[in-house]
Amino acid sequence: MTEKSSSLISFVKEKNMLWEKCKEIESDIVEMRRELHQIPELGFYLPKTRAYVIRKLEEIGVPYILSEKDSSIVATMKCARPGKTLAFRADMDALPIQEETGLSFASLHNSCMHACGHDAHTAMLLAALQILYPHKEELSGEIRFLFQTAEELAKGAAILIEEGALKGVDAIFGMHIGSILDKSIPSGTMACIPGAVMASYDRFILEVKGNGCHASTPEKGVDPINIAAHIILALQTINAREIAGTDAAVLTMGLIRGGELYNAIPSTVHIEGTTRALKEEVRQKLAKRIGEVAKCTAEAFGGSVDYTMDWGAPPLINDKEMTEFAKDAIQDIFKEEIVLYRESPSMIGEDFSLYLQKIPGAFLFLSSANPKKGTDKPHHHAKFDVDEDVLWKGSASFVAIAEKFLGR
């Protein structure tokens, strides 16, 4: 065997093992996840998280730009030759929850917790970048790594889009860890779902107005508590009688606040709720009818209502071609464990849907539900945790998609 052929065999072997390098740095991924888990932050302003990500990007040596509107970051990896542009996204924000996991690396911030896996998402994407960047000479095109804020508010993706993060991008991929689809899916399994994957999620606010008075003389006022009760019951008929049984839709009221004394009728009652839908037309109908039903009901009892719809994110619809592409790219990693999951999508929402309205892409799901490790708690639970043994698979999936998309 000549020196040249030996070198070629060595190169081919190295070339075929790039995603496997994520397994080699598994302990680094776990460490990053734990460090991020200790510093959860809410919404748009994530100073500690941003500083952490910046430090890691500078260690890798990749150039990045900072948003002027929030704490989001876009790192750019330009490859050796011209080609397509690929984007990956990780969300970084946490939730206003007091952690009850008892972990040695539990949140250091009171009433704030990574209870949705965003610490893992950020760590997995940083690790993928760490593996890919030294091999940029072997790839064509460009990769943008989007580190996003405010996913829990359904507002962060819109900021990155407005600032041009998707300009020139051909496809985008994201990932969610946990048991978001079904906790019976074994930990370490990837779910690739074409079409409708997650629901729209919006928040509505009803300020019911009456006329306060003493409880002993209700005829002298207009009772907003009574009005609110009728509105709540009436709104449930929208799903029951106005939405087709074949169209998934949810209308839930989770907050009601009114009154201060047992013997006094207040002047206002505050109601907040959420709607979910898998079709945009159903989403819009829910919003329209909430306002109409609430207004007419309030007027029937002599009151009024101020209605506000706080628009969140549209339904998340995966591009079929990109979903199949992702499945094929990560087949070598998951082998027989790969799942092309075709059951009912989740009614949970995700503002990754805003990216998919602009360009093709797919949002994937990595199960970390392991009852033996106690990592099968639902998202947004005070004891939520992830199976850290699967983190490297998330990073490896990003790397495998990049290799296939950019022609390594």
mmCIF file of C-alpha atoms in Angstrom:
data_model
loop_
_atom_site.group_PDB
_atom_site.id
_atom_site.type_symbol
_atom_site.label_atom_id
_atom_site.label_comp_id
_atom_site.label_asym_id
_atom_site.label_seq_id
_atom_site.Cartn_x
_atom_site.Cartn_y
_atom_site.Cartn_z
ATOM 1 C CA MET A 1 0.000 0.000 0.000
ATOM 2 C CA THR A 2 1.365 3.369 -0.992
ATOM 3 C CA GLU A 3 1.642 6.306 1.371
ATOM 4 C CA LYS A 4 -0.905 8.149 -0.768
ATOM 5 C CA SER A 5 -3.527 5.373 -0.598
ATOM 6 C CA SER A 6 -2.961 4.962 3.131
ATOM 7 C CA SER A 7 -3.548 8.682 3.591
ATOM 8 C CA LEU A 8 -6.734 8.490 1.512
ATOM 9 C CA ILE A 9 -8.114 5.617 3.603
ATOM 10 C CA SER A 10 -7.334 7.565 6.763
ATOM 11 C CA PHE A 11 -9.123 10.635 5.373
ATOM 12 C CA VAL A 12 -12.202 8.619 4.370
ATOM 13 C CA LYS A 13 -12.364 7.019 7.798
ATOM 14 C CA GLU A 14 -12.094 10.423 9.456
ATOM 15 C CA LYS A 15 -14.670 11.860 7.077
ATOM 16 C CA ASN A 16 -17.213 9.187 7.951
ATOM 17 C CA MET A 17 -16.831 9.691 11.676
ATOM 18 C CA LEU A 18 -17.443 13.409 12.138
ATOM 19 C CA TRP A 19 -20.785 13.070 13.944
ATOM 20 C CA GLU A 20 -19.245 10.424 16.182
ATOM 21 C CA LYS A 21 -16.945 13.066 17.596
ATOM 22 C CA CYS A 22 -19.950 14.318 19.557
ATOM 23 C CA LYS A 23 -19.803 11.107 21.575
ATOM 24 C CA GLU A 24 -16.161 11.848 22.360
ATOM 25 C CA ILE A 25 -17.080 15.197 23.947
ATOM 26 C CA GLU A 26 -20.149 13.878 25.751
ATOM 27 C CA SER A 27 -18.824 14.964 29.143
ATOM 28 C CA ASP A 28 -18.313 18.513 27.804
ATOM 29 C CA ILE A 29 -21.920 18.665 26.599
ATOM 30 C CA VAL A 30 -23.183 17.527 29.993
ATOM 31 C CA GLU A 31 -20.980 20.081 31.743
ATOM 32 C CA MET A 32 -22.290 22.911 29.549
ATOM 33 C CA ARG A 33 -25.860 21.846 30.168
ATOM 34 C CA ARG A 34 -25.312 21.810 33.932
ATOM 35 C CA GLU A 35 -23.599 25.184 33.961
ATOM 36 C CA LEU A 36 -26.438 26.703 31.952
ATOM 37 C CA HIS A 37 -28.998 24.989 34.174
ATOM 38 C CA GLN A 38 -27.687 26.924 37.170
ATOM 39 C CA ILE A 39 -28.196 30.354 35.592
ATOM 40 C CA PRO A 40 -31.755 30.363 34.174
ATOM 41 C CA GLU A 41 -33.122 33.714 33.001
ATOM 42 C CA LEU A 42 -36.478 34.887 31.701
ATOM 43 C CA GLY A 43 -37.718 36.514 28.527
ATOM 44 C CA PHE A 44 -35.609 38.767 26.337
ATOM 45 C CA TYR A 45 -32.877 39.858 28.745
ATOM 46 C CA LEU A 46 -30.498 36.967 29.496
ATOM 47 C CA PRO A 47 -27.200 38.629 30.474
ATOM 48 C CA LYS A 48 -25.565 35.646 32.198
ATOM 49 C CA THR A 49 -26.680 33.174 29.548
ATOM 50 C CA ARG A 50 -25.524 35.461 26.746
ATOM 51 C CA ALA A 51 -22.135 35.942 28.423
ATOM 52 C CA TYR A 52 -21.769 32.172 28.795
ATOM 53 C CA VAL A 53 -22.562 31.504 25.127
ATOM 54 C CA ILE A 54 -20.232 34.304 23.999
ATOM 55 C CA ARG A 55 -17.404 32.824 26.046
ATOM 56 C CA LYS A 56 -17.894 29.444 24.382
ATOM 57 C CA LEU A 57 -18.084 30.989 20.897
ATOM 58 C CA GLU A 58 -14.833 32.855 21.488
ATOM 59 C CA GLU A 59 -13.147 29.676 22.705
ATOM 60 C CA ILE A 60 -14.167 28.009 19.442
ATOM 61 C CA GLY A 61 -13.112 31.071 17.462
ATOM 62 C CA VAL A 62 -16.314 31.513 15.482
ATOM 63 C CA PRO A 63 -17.468 35.060 14.600
ATOM 64 C CA TYR A 64 -20.825 36.198 15.944
ATOM 65 C CA ILE A 65 -23.127 39.195 16.088
ATOM 66 C CA LEU A 66 -25.288 40.359 18.985
ATOM 67 C CA SER A 67 -28.873 41.506 18.701
ATOM 68 C CA GLU A 68 -29.528 45.144 19.491
ATOM 69 C CA LYS A 69 -33.026 44.344 20.778
ATOM 70 C CA ASP A 70 -32.507 41.399 23.111
ATOM 71 C CA SER A 71 -29.876 38.882 24.249
ATOM 72 C CA SER A 72 -29.945 36.704 21.135
ATOM 73 C CA ILE A 73 -26.755 35.784 19.285
ATOM 74 C CA VAL A 74 -26.068 34.654 15.717
ATOM 75 C CA ALA A 75 -22.789 32.812 15.101
ATOM 76 C CA THR A 76 -21.725 32.303 11.479
ATOM 77 C CA MET A 77 -19.523 29.544 10.108
ATOM 78 C CA LYS A 78 -18.414 30.271 6.541
ATOM 79 C CA CYS A 79 -17.110 27.200 4.756
ATOM 80 C CA ALA A 80 -14.311 26.847 2.210
ATOM 81 C CA ARG A 81 -16.430 26.877 -0.940
ATOM 82 C CA PRO A 82 -19.653 28.608 -2.048
ATOM 83 C CA GLY A 83 -22.838 26.712 -1.420
ATOM 84 C CA LYS A 84 -26.153 26.671 0.391
ATOM 85 C CA THR A 85 -26.835 28.354 3.719
ATOM 86 C CA LEU A 86 -28.105 26.287 6.610
ATOM 87 C CA ALA A 87 -29.409 27.495 9.984
ATOM 88 C CA PHE A 88 -29.765 25.795 13.345
ATOM 89 C CA ARG A 89 -31.645 27.281 16.290
ATOM 90 C CA ALA A 90 -31.460 26.822 20.066
ATOM 91 C CA ASP A 91 -33.668 28.677 22.543
ATOM 92 C CA MET A 92 -32.073 29.954 25.763
ATOM 93 C CA ASP A 93 -34.788 31.324 28.078
ATOM 94 C CA ALA A 94 -36.206 29.669 31.189
ATOM 95 C CA LEU A 95 -39.453 29.686 33.192
ATOM 96 C CA PRO A 96 -40.676 31.427 36.378
ATOM 97 C CA ILE A 97 -40.758 28.178 38.375
ATOM 98 C CA GLN A 98 -39.117 27.314 41.703
ATOM 99 C CA GLU A 99 -36.978 24.238 41.042
ATOM 100 C CA GLU A 100 -37.649 21.124 43.133
ATOM 101 C CA THR A 101 -35.313 18.596 41.493
ATOM 102 C CA GLY A 102 -32.757 18.455 44.294
ATOM 103 C CA LEU A 103 -29.976 18.295 41.703
ATOM 104 C CA SER A 104 -26.462 19.268 42.751
ATOM 105 C CA PHE A 105 -26.476 21.760 39.883
ATOM 106 C CA ALA A 106 -29.985 23.113 40.507
ATOM 107 C CA SER A 107 -30.913 26.683 39.660
ATOM 108 C CA LEU A 108 -29.106 29.376 41.610
ATOM 109 C CA HIS A 109 -31.871 31.856 40.776
ATOM 110 C CA ASN A 110 -34.934 31.966 43.011
ATOM 111 C CA SER A 111 -38.242 31.212 41.261
ATOM 112 C CA CYS A 112 -36.512 30.644 37.920
ATOM 113 C CA MET A 113 -35.774 27.280 36.333
ATOM 114 C CA HIS A 114 -34.871 25.568 33.079
ATOM 115 C CA ALA A 115 -37.997 23.429 33.188
ATOM 116 C CA CYS A 116 -38.321 23.010 29.422
ATOM 117 C CA GLY A 117 -34.883 21.804 28.339
ATOM 118 C CA HIS A 118 -33.568 25.037 26.819
ATOM 119 C CA ASP A 119 -30.314 24.585 28.739
ATOM 120 C CA ALA A 120 -29.870 21.271 26.922
ATOM 121 C CA HIS A 121 -30.794 22.804 23.555
ATOM 122 C CA THR A 122 -28.125 25.483 23.942
ATOM 123 C CA ALA A 123 -25.488 23.002 25.095
ATOM 124 C CA MET A 124 -26.215 20.593 22.240
ATOM 125 C CA LEU A 125 -25.940 23.318 19.605
ATOM 126 C CA LEU A 126 -22.735 24.722 21.100
ATOM 127 C CA ALA A 127 -21.240 21.230 20.994
ATOM 128 C CA ALA A 128 -22.273 20.759 17.363
ATOM 129 C CA LEU A 129 -20.566 24.047 16.510
ATOM 130 C CA GLN A 130 -17.481 22.950 18.424
ATOM 131 C CA ILE A 131 -17.276 19.814 16.259
ATOM 132 C CA LEU A 132 -18.153 21.421 12.938
ATOM 133 C CA TYR A 133 -16.030 24.569 13.027
ATOM 134 C CA PRO A 134 -12.588 22.910 12.718
ATOM 135 C CA HIS A 135 -13.917 21.113 9.616
ATOM 136 C CA LYS A 136 -15.243 24.191 7.797
ATOM 137 C CA GLU A 137 -12.657 23.681 5.040
ATOM 138 C CA GLU A 138 -14.312 20.366 4.158
ATOM 139 C CA LEU A 139 -17.798 21.849 3.711
ATOM 140 C CA SER A 140 -19.469 24.168 1.225
ATOM 141 C CA GLY A 141 -21.683 27.133 1.998
ATOM 142 C CA GLU A 142 -22.488 28.614 5.385
ATOM 143 C CA ILE A 143 -24.069 27.663 8.709
ATOM 144 C CA ARG A 144 -25.790 30.107 11.030
ATOM 145 C CA PHE A 145 -26.245 29.155 14.654
ATOM 146 C CA LEU A 146 -29.173 31.067 16.168
ATOM 147 C CA PHE A 147 -29.233 31.371 19.960
ATOM 148 C CA GLN A 148 -32.695 32.783 20.640
ATOM 149 C CA THR A 149 -34.442 34.436 23.576
ATOM 150 C CA ALA A 150 -38.092 34.531 24.663
ATOM 151 C CA GLU A 151 -39.382 31.301 23.151
ATOM 152 C CA GLU A 152 -41.604 30.881 26.193
ATOM 153 C CA LEU A 153 -43.209 34.212 25.298
ATOM 154 C CA ALA A 154 -43.461 33.333 21.583
ATOM 155 C CA LYS A 155 -41.609 36.572 20.797
ATOM 156 C CA GLY A 156 -37.916 35.775 20.329
ATOM 157 C CA ALA A 157 -38.016 34.239 16.863
ATOM 158 C CA ALA A 158 -39.717 37.343 15.458
ATOM 159 C CA ILE A 159 -36.815 39.516 16.615
ATOM 160 C CA LEU A 160 -34.194 37.373 14.879
ATOM 161 C CA ILE A 161 -36.274 37.318 11.704
ATOM 162 C CA GLU A 162 -36.675 41.103 11.812
ATOM 163 C CA GLU A 163 -32.922 41.527 12.253
ATOM 164 C CA GLY A 164 -32.199 39.441 9.150
ATOM 165 C CA ALA A 165 -31.038 36.171 10.670
ATOM 166 C CA LEU A 166 -32.805 34.217 7.902
ATOM 167 C CA LYS A 167 -31.561 36.340 5.015
ATOM 168 C CA GLY A 168 -30.230 33.995 2.351
ATOM 169 C CA VAL A 169 -30.917 30.877 4.428
ATOM 170 C CA ASP A 170 -32.056 27.830 2.448
ATOM 171 C CA ALA A 171 -33.244 25.648 5.331
ATOM 172 C CA ILE A 172 -33.492 25.686 9.115
ATOM 173 C CA PHE A 173 -33.611 22.944 11.738
ATOM 174 C CA GLY A 174 -34.371 22.955 15.443
ATOM 175 C CA MET A 175 -34.812 20.377 18.159
ATOM 176 C CA HIS A 176 -36.707 19.867 21.414
ATOM 177 C CA ILE A 177 -35.663 17.480 24.158
ATOM 178 C CA GLY A 178 -37.859 15.787 26.755
ATOM 179 C CA SER A 179 -41.160 13.941 26.637
ATOM 180 C CA ILE A 180 -43.059 16.597 24.730
ATOM 181 C CA LEU A 181 -44.726 14.137 22.342
ATOM 182 C CA ASP A 182 -45.249 11.023 24.455
ATOM 183 C CA LYS A 183 -43.333 9.922 27.541
ATOM 184 C CA SER A 184 -43.668 6.301 26.395
ATOM 185 C CA ILE A 185 -41.165 6.962 23.592
ATOM 186 C CA PRO A 186 -37.866 5.494 24.868
ATOM 187 C CA SER A 187 -35.125 7.892 25.872
ATOM 188 C CA GLY A 188 -32.646 8.447 23.053
ATOM 189 C CA THR A 189 -35.233 8.120 20.285
ATOM 190 C CA MET A 190 -35.559 10.855 17.663
ATOM 191 C CA ALA A 191 -38.974 11.735 16.264
ATOM 192 C CA CYS A 192 -39.222 13.277 12.796
ATOM 193 C CA ILE A 193 -42.770 14.340 11.978
ATOM 194 C CA PRO A 194 -43.815 15.707 8.584
ATOM 195 C CA GLY A 195 -46.613 18.246 8.401
ATOM 196 C CA ALA A 196 -48.445 19.630 11.449
ATOM 197 C CA VAL A 197 -46.303 19.056 14.524
ATOM 198 C CA MET A 198 -47.300 21.615 17.142
ATOM 199 C CA ALA A 199 -50.219 23.968 17.650
ATOM 200 C CA SER A 200 -50.505 27.714 17.513
ATOM 201 C CA TYR A 201 -50.476 29.298 20.926
ATOM 202 C CA ASP A 202 -51.994 32.647 21.774
ATOM 203 C CA ARG A 203 -53.068 34.391 24.985
ATOM 204 C CA PHE A 204 -56.348 36.220 25.388
ATOM 205 C CA ILE A 205 -57.331 38.712 28.094
ATOM 206 C CA LEU A 206 -60.871 39.669 29.095
ATOM 207 C CA GLU A 207 -61.504 42.575 31.423
ATOM 208 C CA VAL A 208 -65.128 42.137 32.475
ATOM 209 C CA LYS A 209 -66.690 45.390 33.678
ATOM 210 C CA GLY A 210 -69.723 45.801 35.871
ATOM 211 C CA ASN A 211 -70.742 48.177 38.659
ATOM 212 C CA GLY A 212 -69.694 47.341 42.179
ATOM 213 C CA CYS A 213 -72.028 47.487 45.151
ATOM 214 C CA HIS A 214 -72.762 45.859 48.509
ATOM 215 C CA ALA A 215 -73.494 42.137 48.360
ATOM 216 C CA SER A 216 -76.782 42.640 50.190
ATOM 217 C CA THR A 217 -78.164 44.845 47.395
ATOM 218 C CA PRO A 218 -77.029 43.300 44.101
ATOM 219 C CA GLU A 219 -79.889 45.049 42.280
ATOM 220 C CA LYS A 220 -78.046 48.347 42.757
ATOM 221 C CA GLY A 221 -75.048 47.238 40.715
ATOM 222 C CA VAL A 222 -73.969 45.041 37.809
ATOM 223 C CA ASP A 223 -72.185 41.890 38.968
ATOM 224 C CA PRO A 224 -69.066 41.150 36.840
ATOM 225 C CA ILE A 225 -68.535 37.840 38.651
ATOM 226 C CA ASN A 226 -71.886 36.617 37.377
ATOM 227 C CA ILE A 227 -71.040 37.923 33.910
ATOM 228 C CA ALA A 228 -67.623 36.237 33.998
ATOM 229 C CA ALA A 229 -69.212 32.924 34.947
ATOM 230 C CA HIS A 230 -71.568 33.086 31.972
ATOM 231 C CA ILE A 231 -68.727 34.104 29.643
ATOM 232 C CA ILE A 232 -66.627 31.142 30.777
ATOM 233 C CA LEU A 233 -69.452 28.699 30.107
ATOM 234 C CA ALA A 234 -70.381 30.342 26.806
ATOM 235 C CA LEU A 235 -66.823 30.245 25.473
ATOM 236 C CA GLN A 236 -66.728 26.455 25.877
ATOM 237 C CA THR A 237 -69.495 26.144 23.292
ATOM 238 C CA ILE A 238 -67.171 27.530 20.604
ATOM 239 C CA ASN A 239 -65.179 24.291 20.554
ATOM 240 C CA ALA A 240 -68.213 22.118 21.150
ATOM 241 C CA ARG A 241 -70.499 23.610 18.494
ATOM 242 C CA GLU A 242 -68.503 25.789 16.101
ATOM 243 C CA ILE A 243 -65.274 23.863 15.394
ATOM 244 C CA ALA A 244 -65.417 20.678 13.343
ATOM 245 C CA GLY A 245 -64.632 17.528 15.269
ATOM 246 C CA THR A 246 -61.861 16.778 12.779
ATOM 247 C CA ASP A 247 -60.083 20.062 13.561
ATOM 248 C CA ALA A 248 -57.958 20.055 16.694
ATOM 249 C CA ALA A 249 -58.563 23.106 18.884
ATOM 250 C CA VAL A 250 -58.167 24.043 22.537
ATOM 251 C CA LEU A 251 -59.660 26.985 24.441
ATOM 252 C CA THR A 252 -58.622 27.102 28.099
ATOM 253 C CA MET A 253 -58.995 29.755 30.783
ATOM 254 C CA GLY A 254 -56.299 29.475 33.409
ATOM 255 C CA LEU A 255 -56.555 32.730 35.344
ATOM 256 C CA ILE A 256 -59.578 34.402 36.931
ATOM 257 C CA ARG A 257 -59.221 37.276 39.356
ATOM 258 C CA GLY A 258 -62.009 39.398 40.819
ATOM 259 C CA GLY A 259 -63.215 40.712 44.140
ATOM 260 C CA GLU A 260 -61.576 41.392 47.493
ATOM 261 C CA LEU A 261 -64.367 40.947 50.043
ATOM 262 C CA TYR A 262 -66.934 38.198 50.545
ATOM 263 C CA ASN A 263 -69.711 40.740 51.021
ATOM 264 C CA ALA A 264 -68.967 43.166 48.214
ATOM 265 C CA ILE A 265 -69.584 42.910 44.485
ATOM 266 C CA PRO A 266 -66.519 44.166 42.587
ATOM 267 C CA SER A 267 -66.535 46.380 39.523
ATOM 268 C CA THR A 268 -64.226 44.215 37.396
ATOM 269 C CA VAL A 269 -63.152 40.621 36.873
ATOM 270 C CA HIS A 270 -59.966 39.710 35.026
ATOM 271 C CA ILE A 271 -59.813 36.538 32.902
ATOM 272 C CA GLU A 272 -56.865 35.156 30.935
ATOM 273 C CA GLY A 273 -56.663 32.083 28.781
ATOM 274 C CA THR A 274 -55.028 30.452 25.801
ATOM 275 C CA THR A 275 -56.081 29.043 22.448
ATOM 276 C CA ARG A 276 -54.386 26.295 20.453
ATOM 277 C CA ALA A 277 -55.034 25.138 16.884
ATOM 278 C CA LEU A 278 -53.320 23.137 14.155
ATOM 279 C CA LYS A 279 -54.791 25.219 11.331
ATOM 280 C CA GLU A 280 -54.449 28.969 10.879
ATOM 281 C CA GLU A 281 -58.112 29.361 9.894
ATOM 282 C CA VAL A 282 -59.198 27.645 13.123
ATOM 283 C CA ARG A 283 -56.810 29.853 15.088
ATOM 284 C CA GLN A 284 -58.352 32.981 13.577
ATOM 285 C CA LYS A 285 -61.917 31.756 14.142
ATOM 286 C CA LEU A 286 -61.235 31.102 17.829
ATOM 287 C CA ALA A 287 -59.862 34.609 18.254
ATOM 288 C CA LYS A 288 -62.805 36.216 16.470
ATOM 289 C CA ARG A 289 -65.484 34.288 18.339
ATOM 290 C CA ILE A 290 -63.971 34.827 21.806
ATOM 291 C CA GLY A 291 -64.411 38.552 21.355
ATOM 292 C CA GLU A 292 -67.915 38.288 19.943
ATOM 293 C CA VAL A 293 -69.232 35.840 22.543
ATOM 294 C CA ALA A 294 -67.689 37.702 25.475
ATOM 295 C CA LYS A 295 -69.045 41.066 24.294
ATOM 296 C CA CYS A 296 -72.598 39.850 23.699
ATOM 297 C CA THR A 297 -72.715 37.903 26.956
ATOM 298 C CA ALA A 298 -71.522 40.878 28.982
ATOM 299 C CA GLU A 299 -74.034 43.196 27.330
ATOM 300 C CA ALA A 300 -76.874 40.749 28.006
ATOM 301 C CA PHE A 301 -76.275 41.233 31.735
ATOM 302 C CA GLY A 302 -75.759 44.980 31.578
ATOM 303 C CA GLY A 303 -71.974 44.993 31.600
ATOM 304 C CA SER A 304 -69.174 45.245 29.092
ATOM 305 C CA VAL A 305 -65.833 43.635 28.336
ATOM 306 C CA ASP A 306 -62.455 44.775 27.005
ATOM 307 C CA TYR A 307 -60.901 42.019 24.876
ATOM 308 C CA THR A 308 -57.237 41.688 23.956
ATOM 309 C CA MET A 309 -55.625 38.917 21.921
ATOM 310 C CA ASP A 310 -51.887 38.666 22.574
ATOM 311 C CA TRP A 311 -50.802 36.856 19.425
ATOM 312 C CA GLY A 312 -48.101 34.254 20.015
ATOM 313 C CA ALA A 313 -46.987 31.763 17.384
ATOM 314 C CA PRO A 314 -48.779 30.084 14.466
ATOM 315 C CA PRO A 315 -49.066 26.298 14.045
ATOM 316 C CA LEU A 316 -45.731 24.599 13.499
ATOM 317 C CA ILE A 317 -45.786 22.861 10.111
ATOM 318 C CA ASN A 318 -42.708 20.849 9.186
ATOM 319 C CA ASP A 319 -41.675 20.794 5.548
ATOM 320 C CA LYS A 320 -42.112 17.191 4.392
ATOM 321 C CA GLU A 321 -38.972 17.157 2.239
ATOM 322 C CA MET A 322 -36.791 18.640 4.982
ATOM 323 C CA THR A 323 -38.237 16.225 7.550
ATOM 324 C CA GLU A 324 -37.334 13.270 5.344
ATOM 325 C CA PHE A 325 -33.922 14.830 4.760
ATOM 326 C CA ALA A 326 -33.278 15.087 8.498
ATOM 327 C CA LYS A 327 -34.437 11.511 9.065
ATOM 328 C CA ASP A 328 -32.075 10.210 6.408
ATOM 329 C CA ALA A 329 -29.167 12.304 7.719
ATOM 330 C CA ILE A 330 -29.395 10.971 11.249
ATOM 331 C CA GLN A 331 -30.250 7.372 10.355
ATOM 332 C CA ASP A 332 -26.663 6.256 11.002
ATOM 333 C CA ILE A 333 -26.785 7.680 14.522
ATOM 334 C CA PHE A 334 -30.073 6.199 15.674
ATOM 335 C CA LYS A 335 -30.250 3.153 13.380
ATOM 336 C CA GLU A 336 -33.364 1.122 14.259
ATOM 337 C CA GLU A 337 -34.340 3.618 16.976
ATOM 338 C CA ILE A 338 -35.251 6.322 14.458
ATOM 339 C CA VAL A 339 -38.960 7.159 14.543
ATOM 340 C CA LEU A 340 -40.910 8.728 11.730
ATOM 341 C CA TYR A 341 -43.733 9.540 14.099
ATOM 342 C CA ARG A 342 -47.110 9.928 12.404
ATOM 343 C CA GLU A 343 -49.487 10.037 15.353
ATOM 344 C CA SER A 344 -51.363 13.097 16.581
ATOM 345 C CA PRO A 345 -49.165 16.191 16.978
ATOM 346 C CA SER A 346 -48.802 18.029 20.260
ATOM 347 C CA MET A 347 -51.065 20.930 21.179
ATOM 348 C CA ILE A 348 -48.096 22.600 22.850
ATOM 349 C CA GLY A 349 -46.787 25.613 20.915
ATOM 350 C CA GLU A 350 -43.347 26.704 19.680
ATOM 351 C CA ASP A 351 -42.272 29.927 18.010
ATOM 352 C CA PHE A 352 -39.929 27.962 15.739
ATOM 353 C CA SER A 353 -43.074 27.977 13.608
ATOM 354 C CA LEU A 354 -42.291 31.579 12.642
ATOM 355 C CA TYR A 355 -39.074 30.479 10.940
ATOM 356 C CA LEU A 356 -40.944 27.755 9.057
ATOM 357 C CA GLN A 357 -43.368 30.358 7.697
ATOM 358 C CA LYS A 358 -40.384 31.985 5.972
ATOM 359 C CA ILE A 359 -38.192 29.096 4.808
ATOM 360 C CA PRO A 360 -38.307 25.273 4.598
ATOM 361 C CA GLY A 361 -37.130 23.300 7.581
ATOM 362 C CA ALA A 362 -38.048 20.852 10.301
ATOM 363 C CA PHE A 363 -38.380 20.771 14.059
ATOM 364 C CA LEU A 364 -37.242 17.479 15.571
ATOM 365 C CA PHE A 365 -37.833 15.817 18.930
ATOM 366 C CA LEU A 366 -35.292 13.938 21.038
ATOM 367 C CA SER A 367 -36.857 11.867 23.787
ATOM 368 C CA SER A 368 -35.167 11.916 27.189
ATOM 369 C CA ALA A 369 -38.033 10.278 29.073
ATOM 370 C CA ASN A 370 -36.415 7.697 31.334
ATOM 371 C CA PRO A 371 -38.629 6.653 34.301
ATOM 372 C CA LYS A 372 -35.709 4.910 36.014
ATOM 373 C CA LYS A 373 -33.843 8.210 36.131
ATOM 374 C CA GLY A 374 -36.915 10.292 36.927
ATOM 375 C CA THR A 375 -36.635 12.229 33.670
ATOM 376 C CA ASP A 376 -40.184 11.522 32.516
ATOM 377 C CA LYS A 377 -41.744 14.520 34.277
ATOM 378 C CA PRO A 378 -43.736 16.820 31.988
ATOM 379 C CA HIS A 379 -42.316 20.078 30.710
ATOM 380 C CA HIS A 380 -42.907 23.138 32.926
ATOM 381 C CA HIS A 381 -42.837 20.878 36.012
ATOM 382 C CA ALA A 382 -40.791 21.869 39.068
ATOM 383 C CA LYS A 383 -39.040 18.486 38.933
ATOM 384 C CA PHE A 384 -38.426 18.428 35.181
ATOM 385 C CA ASP A 385 -35.062 16.967 34.173
ATOM 386 C CA VAL A 386 -33.481 15.398 31.090
ATOM 387 C CA ASP A 387 -31.577 12.162 30.555
ATOM 388 C CA GLU A 388 -28.079 13.535 29.995
ATOM 389 C CA ASP A 389 -26.969 10.298 28.321
ATOM 390 C CA VAL A 390 -28.799 11.356 25.137
ATOM 391 C CA LEU A 391 -27.410 14.889 24.811
ATOM 392 C CA TRP A 392 -24.609 13.823 22.478
ATOM 393 C CA LYS A 393 -27.218 12.421 20.093
ATOM 394 C CA GLY A 394 -28.795 15.840 19.764
ATOM 395 C CA SER A 395 -25.435 17.383 18.883
ATOM 396 C CA ALA A 396 -24.638 14.528 16.534
ATOM 397 C CA SER A 397 -27.945 15.023 14.723
ATOM 398 C CA PHE A 398 -27.109 18.668 14.022
ATOM 399 C CA VAL A 399 -23.661 17.635 12.759
ATOM 400 C CA ALA A 400 -25.047 14.864 10.532
ATOM 401 C CA ILE A 401 -27.599 17.239 8.987
ATOM 402 C CA ALA A 402 -24.863 19.803 8.324
ATOM 403 C CA GLU A 403 -22.594 17.222 6.690
ATOM 404 C CA LYS A 404 -25.345 15.996 4.388
ATOM 405 C CA PHE A 405 -26.785 19.439 3.581
ATOM 406 C CA LEU A 406 -23.470 21.109 2.836
ATOM 407 C CA GLY A 407 -21.918 18.191 0.993
ATOM 408 C CA ARG A 408 -19.012 17.093 3.140
#
